[in-house]
PDB file of C-alpha atoms in Angstrom:
ATOM      1  CA  MET A 222     174.861-138.117  77.521  1.00  0.00           C
ATOM      2  CA  ALA A 223     174.810-136.147  74.252  1.00  0.00           C
ATOM      3  CA  GLU A 224     176.325-132.706  74.053  1.00  0.00           C
ATOM      4  CA  GLN A 225     173.789-129.955  74.630  1.00  0.00           C
ATOM      5  CA  ARG A 226     173.188-127.823  71.514  1.00  0.00           C
ATOM      6  CA  HIS A 227     170.297-125.634  72.522  1.00  0.00           C
ATOM      7  CA  VAL A 228     170.830-122.754  75.009  1.00  0.00           C
ATOM      8  CA  SER A 229     167.988-121.349  77.014  1.00  0.00           C
ATOM      9  CA  ILE A 230     168.165-117.601  77.660  1.00  0.00           C
ATOM     10  CA  PRO A 231     165.545-115.094  78.808  1.00  0.00           C
ATOM     11  CA  LYS A 232     164.614-112.026  76.938  1.00  0.00           C
ATOM     12  CA  PRO A 233     167.167-109.290  77.366  1.00  0.00           C
ATOM     13  CA  PHE A 234     166.317-107.116  80.489  1.00  0.00           C
ATOM     14  CA  ALA A 235     166.275-103.266  80.282  1.00  0.00           C
ATOM     15  CA  SER A 236     164.022-102.185  83.103  1.00  0.00           C
ATOM     16  CA  GLY A 237     161.216-103.292  85.281  1.00  0.00           C
ATOM     17  CA  ASP A 238     161.138-105.973  87.975  1.00  0.00           C
ATOM     18  CA  ALA A 239     164.704-107.205  88.305  1.00  0.00           C
ATOM     19  CA  GLY A 240     163.723-109.807  90.816  1.00  0.00           C
ATOM     20  CA  GLU A 241     161.359-111.510  88.388  1.00  0.00           C
ATOM     21  CA  TRP A 242     163.856-111.312  85.563  1.00  0.00           C
ATOM     22  CA  PHE A 243     166.625-112.922  87.682  1.00  0.00           C
ATOM     23  CA  LYS A 244     164.219-115.736  88.561  1.00  0.00           C
ATOM     24  CA  ARG A 245     163.844-116.336  84.835  1.00  0.00           C
ATOM     25  CA  PHE A 246     167.551-116.003  84.193  1.00  0.00           C
ATOM     26  CA  GLU A 247     168.317-118.596  86.909  1.00  0.00           C
ATOM     27  CA  ILE A 248     165.705-121.055  85.435  1.00  0.00           C
ATOM     28  CA  CYS A 249     167.737-120.783  82.160  1.00  0.00           C
ATOM     29  CA  CYS A 250     171.049-121.045  83.992  1.00  0.00           C
ATOM     30  CA  LYS A 251     169.898-124.295  85.496  1.00  0.00           C
ATOM     31  CA  ALA A 252     168.665-125.659  82.177  1.00  0.00           C
ATOM     32  CA  ASN A 253     172.016-124.805  80.680  1.00  0.00           C
ATOM     33  CA  ALA A 254     173.971-126.329  83.631  1.00  0.00           C
ATOM     34  CA  TRP A 255     175.843-122.979  84.096  1.00  0.00           C
ATOM     35  CA  ASP A 256     177.957-122.563  87.252  1.00  0.00           C
ATOM     36  CA  GLU A 257     178.539-119.225  89.012  1.00  0.00           C
ATOM     37  CA  LYS A 258     181.303-118.276  86.726  1.00  0.00           C
ATOM     38  CA  ALA A 259     179.255-118.853  83.599  1.00  0.00           C
ATOM     39  CA  LYS A 260     176.276-116.942  85.167  1.00  0.00           C
ATOM     40  CA  VAL A 261     178.441-113.818  85.876  1.00  0.00           C
ATOM     41  CA  LEU A 262     179.924-113.926  82.318  1.00  0.00           C
ATOM     42  CA  LYS A 263     176.644-114.304  80.520  1.00  0.00           C
ATOM     43  CA  LEU A 264     174.639-111.861  82.690  1.00  0.00           C
ATOM     44  CA  PRO A 265     175.922-108.535  81.175  1.00  0.00           C
ATOM     45  CA  THR A 266     175.314-109.883  77.680  1.00  0.00           C
ATOM     46  CA  LEU A 267     171.542-109.996  78.448  1.00  0.00           C
ATOM     47  CA  LEU A 268     171.249-106.442  79.759  1.00  0.00           C
ATOM     48  CA  GLU A 269     170.153-103.300  78.002  1.00  0.00           C
ATOM     49  CA  GLY A 270     169.274 -99.734  78.759  1.00  0.00           C
ATOM     50  CA  GLU A 271     168.817 -99.038  82.534  1.00  0.00           C
ATOM     51  CA  ALA A 272     169.838-102.516  83.489  1.00  0.00           C
ATOM     52  CA  LEU A 273     173.097-102.289  81.584  1.00  0.00           C
ATOM     53  CA  ALA A 274     173.757 -98.806  83.033  1.00  0.00           C
ATOM     54  CA  THR A 275     173.206-100.327  86.553  1.00  0.00           C
ATOM     55  CA  TRP A 276     175.562-103.138  85.763  1.00  0.00           C
ATOM     56  CA  MET A 277     178.235-100.769  84.619  1.00  0.00           C
ATOM     57  CA  GLU A 278     177.925 -98.796  87.964  1.00  0.00           C
ATOM     58  CA  LEU A 279     178.822-101.971  89.926  1.00  0.00           C
ATOM     59  CA  SER A 280     182.430-102.342  91.180  1.00  0.00           C
ATOM     60  CA  GLU A 281     184.719-104.763  89.476  1.00  0.00           C
ATOM     61  CA  ASP A 282     184.425-107.087  92.522  1.00  0.00           C
ATOM     62  CA  GLU A 283     180.597-107.048  92.395  1.00  0.00           C
ATOM     63  CA  GLN A 284     180.697-107.760  88.662  1.00  0.00           C
ATOM     64  CA  GLY A 285     182.849-110.712  89.368  1.00  0.00           C
ATOM     65  CA  ASP A 286     180.531-112.168  92.003  1.00  0.00           C
ATOM     66  CA  TYR A 287     177.111-113.318  90.609  1.00  0.00           C
ATOM     67  CA  GLY A 288     175.354-113.176  93.996  1.00  0.00           C
ATOM     68  CA  ALA A 289     176.598-109.705  94.825  1.00  0.00           C
ATOM     69  CA  ALA A 290     175.743-108.395  91.273  1.00  0.00           C
ATOM     70  CA  LYS A 291     172.245-109.891  91.393  1.00  0.00           C
ATOM     71  CA  GLN A 292     171.640-108.372  94.943  1.00  0.00           C
ATOM     72  CA  LYS A 293     172.896-104.934  94.035  1.00  0.00           C
ATOM     73  CA  MET A 294     170.952-104.832  90.783  1.00  0.00           C
ATOM     74  CA  ILE A 295     167.634-105.834  92.507  1.00  0.00           C
ATOM     75  CA  GLU A 296     168.238-103.197  95.156  1.00  0.00           C
ATOM     76  CA  ARG A 297     168.967-100.504  92.600  1.00  0.00           C
ATOM     77  CA  MET A 298     166.255-101.365  90.066  1.00  0.00           C
ATOM     78  CA  VAL A 299     162.841-100.594  91.336  1.00  0.00           C
ATOM     79  CA  PRO A 300     159.895-101.498  89.121  1.00  0.00           C
ATOM     80  CA  VAL A 301     157.870 -98.457  87.804  1.00  0.00           C
ATOM     81  CA  SER A 302     154.756 -99.974  89.459  1.00  0.00           C
ATOM     82  CA  GLN A 303     156.371 -99.436  92.923  1.00  0.00           C
ATOM     83  CA  GLY A 304     156.262 -95.692  92.154  1.00  0.00           C
ATOM     84  CA  THR A 305     159.471 -94.513  93.965  1.00  0.00           C
ATOM     85  CA  ARG A 306     162.983 -95.472  94.547  1.00  0.00           C
ATOM     86  CA  SER A 307     164.352 -96.290  98.004  1.00  0.00           C
ATOM     87  CA  PRO A 308     166.157 -93.431  99.781  1.00  0.00           C
ATOM     88  CA  THR A 309     169.476 -95.130  99.110  1.00  0.00           C
ATOM     89  CA  ASN A 310     168.728 -95.520  95.399  1.00  0.00           C
ATOM     90  CA  PHE A 311     167.469 -91.990  95.183  1.00  0.00           C
ATOM     91  CA  ARG A 312     170.579 -90.654  97.014  1.00  0.00           C
ATOM     92  CA  ASN A 313     172.826 -92.611  94.486  1.00  0.00           C
ATOM     93  CA  THR A 314     171.040 -91.241  91.392  1.00  0.00           C
ATOM     94  CA  LEU A 315     172.991 -88.797  89.366  1.00  0.00           C
ATOM     95  CA  LEU A 316     171.624 -86.236  87.046  1.00  0.00           C
ATOM     96  CA  VAL A 317     172.798 -86.500  83.434  1.00  0.00           C
ATOM     97  CA  GLU A 318     173.896 -83.205  81.842  1.00  0.00           C
ATOM     98  CA  GLY A 319     170.996 -81.743  79.938  1.00  0.00           C
ATOM     99  CA  GLN A 320     168.448 -84.087  81.640  1.00  0.00           C
ATOM    100  CA  TRP A 321     166.414 -81.302  83.213  1.00  0.00           C
ATOM    101  CA  GLY A 322     165.967 -78.426  80.830  1.00  0.00           C
TER     102      GLY A 322
END
């Protein structure tokens, strides 16, 4: 089989429906024949804004485990269309200095 030269990746993800974006990411991972190690290495390179901030809040262990990282990010990132964050996510939200006022 010839060496693969084209790499499929989804558009970078900043905010919105993390579950939907991860479905797209995993379609690309399958097309690229990436294993779990490759997924976890490539994932943060495709994150921006809120999604990257959420990634940076994960523990080192979670960042090294694709399944755990995916689960935590989906739990913490709620699409705007859902209106509110879960009580756990709300409790974990920190105000940034100067954010209110």
